[in-house]
């Protein structure tokens, strides 16, 4: 046996349980059906007769014995009489009754002593005793104390008693006593007792480590199936599924016949591994060994095939079985649930009921969890109702997915009803239900109720509950409450983990307080917790969400420098940052990283790539990414249709929509938003009306204010201003700023002053601090030469503290961004104007006439032409002409809508200099080529 050095701190029992071997050797008593023992004089005072076999009834009888003593003393008196009687018995008192009476009066030591001396090694009877012992409140440690005491007094135990002690040592995780018992067994010659050795295998596997159990197995004879069965069971419990298969093969090579129980365990291991090839071989063994009629084996075959997603084979096994039990039906229902075949799930469920097999909690929980995992949240709630109608009491595994479904459906009222059920049925102490309820109230912005659930004692000991509430406060921006909770958490002895810190970092970041988020990350490091990919991704996401796109990319670079590998969420946060910057080069770099890390095939990443390329001026790359996606979602189609809308390619967007319908996908409200945008940007009025009506009549989608705004914009841009005005007055929703903004923009484009004034009056009330509204109205008044009104609007903006924001444009030259604004001159401004003054005569000879109406200043036309030259988009395009000589497209990004003069100039520049120009103003791209713009002058 392996020599093991004890440690008092690790093994607290090793100094208490010492087994000194007696000076005279014990007589070895084999484990027989009628054991006898010779007792030392010291132990004779507590002896009871064992001349007859112990009763084999499954339970100790507490109620039907005629002898009912009223005190412990009376029990001891009867026991003394039994000892003094000639044969050591009392016809009115059974050994079990004596034991029960001792336990009833709290004398557990005497009860255990009588058990050791009176029950022998019959394990079934001992198991019943142990249940009774614990039921009366006995401490299992006392069994070992009595054993040691009797052993010291010289009592000779048989193998069955030693087996009981080993089992108690295993249950209590008592290390050294079990090892000493093992030593005694070797000295007494019990190393060939298969039952004892199997018990030792379990003991060592659970208390010392699986490798010690293996050593016992290696040392014992293996001519029968029992050791193999135990070794396989231990390996299965410890998750060593490959070892199970190796043991099974070795067993077959040893010519030991595997029984049904062993085959059952081997099939379980195949199922855990998902090794259908090995499972089929075991299935063949089952058929050859005629085990196919065994119910447990059949159920294991079904489970194994289901876990390997071989549902067809599982069904064949199921259909071939002559008998079924509840486990058979549950396994088959679970298999179909795992692949989302709910039609067959419910067919089996109803067939099961028709055969008078009542679904149990496992059946219902399988239905609840599988529907939840597939996003069928409404059905989850219905299943719970049916479950209650069937009078099956839900447990934690039932309630938790139901609450999570209520969260997803935003059905907080239903969630409250479930909470009431939880309280009425005493489930509020379940930590999973508690944390899920906290999560529900947090996500429903009911933080007071979340705090009330959190304050339950059981939840306060659960770090997940602390993290959920801290997250709720953080995401809501209640950082004082979140930090107070963090301090309280430390005071009550719960150490914040990485999730705690990440929720705080994420909360600060998502609320735009990126500097505080970075400070929290430093505090996290000081606390000895290293930031992980979630921490960095939270910072990157916060920056991207609040328009700090360059900071997102900078943080990403720092993250890589620290050796943190990005995950899927990181790339999903970076791509919007690249899209926001319209940085094609950075976007391509992120795309390359996605490919290298294997994320490019994820549909969410691919959709993000499409959006990035669309916003970075490369519709061709967006289309290429789209064409390579195998399983396109509705969001993917929406993103590509939006891309065509952005480039005023409305007919291509409509063609794509038709392809989407042919694929069998159902359009949603966003699909129709992108379609209407495609129509308005391309002047497709009839098509716009068609799709607006279609969403209501064919798909049952109620138009939102966004759809109404698109229709106003569509009609207004096409020149149907009266129709747009009538549409606004008759729409069922109250017009918001987007609707009035669309009308004002159309009024400016078509110089319709009266409608523009109506729209502006509403905008000045709805958005009093939006400078773009004042600028558009000033432009409309200047077109009409109403300079006093221009000054009045300017004064109104000034009185409200609104500053008309200066426009800016930028162009990327050799990976360096050059920004042009009217407020800050560019270092190469002299070179720029020199080029412009040479360019203007070329443009005018080609037919260009400056549009001086774009200048809303009361100056003469000559001065207005000079002002037009300083427009940022003109400067950016000209700089691109100067600095790029390879005829590559010039990509210019502008923060506001481009003026009609710059739009006209860009068309002539593209023709005169034979250069493609991509100009993004706001959310649209203008692609100028050979004097023509993709928008066809509709913008």
PDB file of C-alpha atoms in Angstrom, residues 146-283:
ATOM      1  CA  UNK A 146     -17.829   3.896  18.859  1.00  0.00           C
ATOM      2  CA  UNK A 147     -16.016   1.729  16.314  1.00  0.00           C
ATOM      3  CA  UNK A 148     -12.608   2.957  17.504  1.00  0.00           C
ATOM      4  CA  UNK A 149     -13.594   2.462  21.137  1.00  0.00           C
ATOM      5  CA  UNK A 150     -14.773  -1.089  20.533  1.00  0.00           C
ATOM      6  CA  UNK A 151     -11.698  -1.884  18.509  1.00  0.00           C
ATOM      7  CA  UNK A 152      -9.448  -0.698  21.338  1.00  0.00           C
ATOM      8  CA  UNK A 153     -11.353  -2.939  23.722  1.00  0.00           C
ATOM      9  CA  UNK A 154     -10.560  -5.924  21.542  1.00  0.00           C
ATOM     10  CA  UNK A 155     -13.840  -6.491  19.759  1.00  0.00           C
ATOM     11  CA  UNK A 156     -13.314  -8.535  16.645  1.00  0.00           C
ATOM     12  CA  UNK A 157     -15.154  -7.200  13.605  1.00  0.00           C
ATOM     13  CA  UNK A 158     -15.991  -9.071  10.469  1.00  0.00           C
ATOM     14  CA  UNK A 159     -15.658  -7.803   6.920  1.00  0.00           C
ATOM     15  CA  UNK A 160     -19.202  -6.450   6.848  1.00  0.00           C
ATOM     16  CA  UNK A 161     -18.549  -4.172   9.836  1.00  0.00           C
ATOM     17  CA  UNK A 162     -15.362  -2.916   8.258  1.00  0.00           C
ATOM     18  CA  UNK A 163     -17.327  -2.258   5.073  1.00  0.00           C
ATOM     19  CA  UNK A 164     -19.786  -0.118   7.033  1.00  0.00           C
ATOM     20  CA  UNK A 165     -16.949   1.880   8.600  1.00  0.00           C
ATOM     21  CA  UNK A 166     -15.358   2.439   5.207  1.00  0.00           C
ATOM     22  CA  UNK A 167     -18.690   3.674   3.856  1.00  0.00           C
ATOM     23  CA  UNK A 168     -19.061   6.110   6.797  1.00  0.00           C
ATOM     24  CA  UNK A 169     -15.479   7.336   6.297  1.00  0.00           C
ATOM     25  CA  UNK A 170     -16.285   7.936   2.627  1.00  0.00           C
ATOM     26  CA  UNK A 171     -19.450   9.870   3.451  1.00  0.00           C
ATOM     27  CA  UNK A 172     -17.689  12.068   6.019  1.00  0.00           C
ATOM     28  CA  UNK A 173     -14.502  12.434   3.939  1.00  0.00           C
ATOM     29  CA  UNK A 174     -12.444  11.098   6.873  1.00  0.00           C
ATOM     30  CA  UNK A 175      -9.037  10.514   5.366  1.00  0.00           C
ATOM     31  CA  UNK A 176      -6.767   8.737   7.812  1.00  0.00           C
ATOM     32  CA  UNK A 177      -9.195   6.402   9.571  1.00  0.00           C
ATOM     33  CA  UNK A 178     -10.167   4.852   6.234  1.00  0.00           C
ATOM     34  CA  UNK A 179      -6.495   4.389   5.367  1.00  0.00           C
ATOM     35  CA  UNK A 180      -5.844   2.717   8.746  1.00  0.00           C
ATOM     36  CA  UNK A 181      -8.835   0.418   8.250  1.00  0.00           C
ATOM     37  CA  UNK A 182      -7.311  -0.503   4.887  1.00  0.00           C
ATOM     38  CA  UNK A 183      -4.073  -1.425   6.656  1.00  0.00           C
ATOM     39  CA  UNK A 184      -6.012  -3.606   9.114  1.00  0.00           C
ATOM     40  CA  UNK A 185      -7.823  -5.347   6.282  1.00  0.00           C
ATOM     41  CA  UNK A 186      -4.509  -6.234   4.640  1.00  0.00           C
ATOM     42  CA  UNK A 187      -3.109  -7.589   7.917  1.00  0.00           C
ATOM     43  CA  UNK A 188      -6.272  -9.630   8.472  1.00  0.00           C
ATOM     44  CA  UNK A 189      -6.218 -11.089   4.962  1.00  0.00           C
ATOM     45  CA  UNK A 190      -9.262  -9.285   3.606  1.00  0.00           C
ATOM     46  CA  UNK A 191      -7.474  -8.026   0.482  1.00  0.00           C
ATOM     47  CA  UNK A 192      -9.214 -10.770  -1.499  1.00  0.00           C
ATOM     48  CA  UNK A 193     -12.698  -9.712  -0.343  1.00  0.00           C
ATOM     49  CA  UNK A 194     -14.083  -8.147  -3.511  1.00  0.00           C
ATOM     50  CA  UNK A 195     -16.901  -6.309  -1.748  1.00  0.00           C
ATOM     51  CA  UNK A 196     -14.523  -4.665   0.731  1.00  0.00           C
ATOM     52  CA  UNK A 197     -12.044  -3.753  -1.974  1.00  0.00           C
ATOM     53  CA  UNK A 198     -14.800  -2.154  -4.036  1.00  0.00           C
ATOM     54  CA  UNK A 199     -15.758  -0.117  -0.985  1.00  0.00           C
ATOM     55  CA  UNK A 200     -12.130   0.949  -0.632  1.00  0.00           C
ATOM     56  CA  UNK A 201     -12.052   1.969  -4.305  1.00  0.00           C
ATOM     57  CA  UNK A 202     -14.995   4.290  -3.683  1.00  0.00           C
ATOM     58  CA  UNK A 203     -13.469   5.584  -0.481  1.00  0.00           C
ATOM     59  CA  UNK A 204     -10.088   6.412  -2.020  1.00  0.00           C
ATOM     60  CA  UNK A 205     -11.666   7.832  -5.162  1.00  0.00           C
ATOM     61  CA  UNK A 206     -13.787  10.266  -3.158  1.00  0.00           C
ATOM     62  CA  UNK A 207     -11.404  11.066  -0.288  1.00  0.00           C
ATOM     63  CA  UNK A 208      -7.858  10.806  -1.599  1.00  0.00           C
ATOM     64  CA  UNK A 209      -8.137  11.175  -5.322  1.00  0.00           C
ATOM     65  CA  UNK A 210      -9.133   9.040  -8.245  1.00  0.00           C
ATOM     66  CA  UNK A 211      -5.591   7.754  -8.788  1.00  0.00           C
ATOM     67  CA  UNK A 212      -5.608   6.047  -5.362  1.00  0.00           C
ATOM     68  CA  UNK A 213      -8.844   4.277  -6.236  1.00  0.00           C
ATOM     69  CA  UNK A 214      -7.147   3.097  -9.418  1.00  0.00           C
ATOM     70  CA  UNK A 215      -4.302   1.598  -7.364  1.00  0.00           C
ATOM     71  CA  UNK A 216      -6.746  -0.447  -5.310  1.00  0.00           C
ATOM     72  CA  UNK A 217      -8.399  -1.660  -8.513  1.00  0.00           C
ATOM     73  CA  UNK A 218      -5.042  -2.649  -9.997  1.00  0.00           C
ATOM     74  CA  UNK A 219      -4.186  -4.718  -6.904  1.00  0.00           C
ATOM     75  CA  UNK A 220      -7.368  -6.813  -6.578  1.00  0.00           C
ATOM     76  CA  UNK A 221      -8.509  -9.911  -8.520  1.00  0.00           C
ATOM     77  CA  UNK A 222     -10.766  -9.178 -11.478  1.00  0.00           C
ATOM     78  CA  UNK A 223     -12.296 -12.544 -12.285  1.00  0.00           C
ATOM     79  CA  UNK A 224     -15.820 -11.264 -11.697  1.00  0.00           C
ATOM     80  CA  UNK A 225     -17.748  -8.240 -12.896  1.00  0.00           C
ATOM     81  CA  UNK A 226     -18.094  -6.396  -9.578  1.00  0.00           C
ATOM     82  CA  UNK A 227     -14.638  -4.690  -9.497  1.00  0.00           C
ATOM     83  CA  UNK A 228     -14.982  -3.677 -13.131  1.00  0.00           C
ATOM     84  CA  UNK A 229     -18.425  -2.256 -12.440  1.00  0.00           C
ATOM     85  CA  UNK A 230     -17.149  -0.244  -9.489  1.00  0.00           C
ATOM     86  CA  UNK A 231     -14.133   1.084 -11.398  1.00  0.00           C
ATOM     87  CA  UNK A 232     -16.349   2.079 -14.316  1.00  0.00           C
ATOM     88  CA  UNK A 233     -18.847   3.749 -11.969  1.00  0.00           C
ATOM     89  CA  UNK A 234     -16.091   5.738 -10.212  1.00  0.00           C
ATOM     90  CA  UNK A 235     -14.616   6.877 -13.539  1.00  0.00           C
ATOM     91  CA  UNK A 236     -18.061   7.862 -14.800  1.00  0.00           C
ATOM     92  CA  UNK A 237     -18.799   9.929 -11.676  1.00  0.00           C
ATOM     93  CA  UNK A 238     -15.443  11.683 -11.927  1.00  0.00           C
ATOM     94  CA  UNK A 239     -15.986  12.604 -15.587  1.00  0.00           C
ATOM     95  CA  UNK A 240     -13.250  10.316 -16.954  1.00  0.00           C
ATOM     96  CA  UNK A 241     -15.400   9.093 -19.801  1.00  0.00           C
ATOM     97  CA  UNK A 242     -12.506   7.936 -21.979  1.00  0.00           C
ATOM     98  CA  UNK A 243     -11.290   5.822 -19.035  1.00  0.00           C
ATOM     99  CA  UNK A 244     -14.745   4.191 -18.874  1.00  0.00           C
ATOM    100  CA  UNK A 245     -14.395   3.064 -22.484  1.00  0.00           C
ATOM    101  CA  UNK A 246     -10.839   1.791 -21.888  1.00  0.00           C
ATOM    102  CA  UNK A 247     -11.986  -0.218 -18.842  1.00  0.00           C
ATOM    103  CA  UNK A 248     -14.827  -1.717 -20.846  1.00  0.00           C
ATOM    104  CA  UNK A 249     -12.436  -2.812 -23.588  1.00  0.00           C
ATOM    105  CA  UNK A 250      -9.994  -4.256 -21.008  1.00  0.00           C
ATOM    106  CA  UNK A 251     -12.874  -6.097 -19.366  1.00  0.00           C
ATOM    107  CA  UNK A 252     -13.828  -7.730 -22.639  1.00  0.00           C
ATOM    108  CA  UNK A 253     -10.191  -8.737 -23.238  1.00  0.00           C
ATOM    109  CA  UNK A 254     -10.182 -10.296 -19.736  1.00  0.00           C
ATOM    110  CA  UNK A 255     -13.147 -12.499 -20.736  1.00  0.00           C
ATOM    111  CA  UNK A 256     -15.274 -11.090 -17.916  1.00  0.00           C
ATOM    112  CA  UNK A 257     -18.883 -10.758 -19.046  1.00  0.00           C
ATOM    113  CA  UNK A 258     -20.314  -7.284 -18.665  1.00  0.00           C
ATOM    114  CA  UNK A 259     -23.741  -7.140 -17.092  1.00  0.00           C
ATOM    115  CA  UNK A 260     -26.552  -4.730 -17.945  1.00  0.00           C
ATOM    116  CA  UNK A 261     -25.487  -2.213 -15.313  1.00  0.00           C
ATOM    117  CA  UNK A 262     -21.982  -1.943 -16.755  1.00  0.00           C
ATOM    118  CA  UNK A 263     -23.268  -1.537 -20.310  1.00  0.00           C
ATOM    119  CA  UNK A 264     -25.636   1.146 -19.059  1.00  0.00           C
ATOM    120  CA  UNK A 265     -22.719   3.117 -17.604  1.00  0.00           C
ATOM    121  CA  UNK A 266     -20.579   2.672 -20.725  1.00  0.00           C
ATOM    122  CA  UNK A 267     -23.402   4.045 -22.888  1.00  0.00           C
ATOM    123  CA  UNK A 268     -23.672   7.016 -20.550  1.00  0.00           C
ATOM    124  CA  UNK A 269     -19.963   7.686 -21.088  1.00  0.00           C
ATOM    125  CA  UNK A 270     -20.419   7.498 -24.883  1.00  0.00           C
ATOM    126  CA  UNK A 271     -23.278   9.973 -24.595  1.00  0.00           C
ATOM    127  CA  UNK A 272     -21.208  12.380 -22.496  1.00  0.00           C
ATOM    128  CA  UNK A 273     -18.411  12.210 -25.056  1.00  0.00           C
ATOM    129  CA  UNK A 274     -20.784  12.463 -28.006  1.00  0.00           C
ATOM    130  CA  UNK A 275     -18.852   9.504 -29.411  1.00  0.00           C
ATOM    131  CA  UNK A 276     -21.511   7.932 -31.606  1.00  0.00           C
ATOM    132  CA  UNK A 277     -18.972   5.613 -33.297  1.00  0.00           C
ATOM    133  CA  UNK A 278     -18.029   3.999 -29.980  1.00  0.00           C
ATOM    134  CA  UNK A 279     -21.680   4.049 -28.958  1.00  0.00           C
ATOM    135  CA  UNK A 280     -22.676   2.080 -32.048  1.00  0.00           C
ATOM    136  CA  UNK A 281     -20.082  -0.564 -31.185  1.00  0.00           C
ATOM    137  CA  UNK A 282     -21.519  -0.882 -27.683  1.00  0.00           C
ATOM    138  CA  UNK A 283     -24.971  -1.058 -29.281  1.00  0.00           C
TER     139      UNK A 283
END
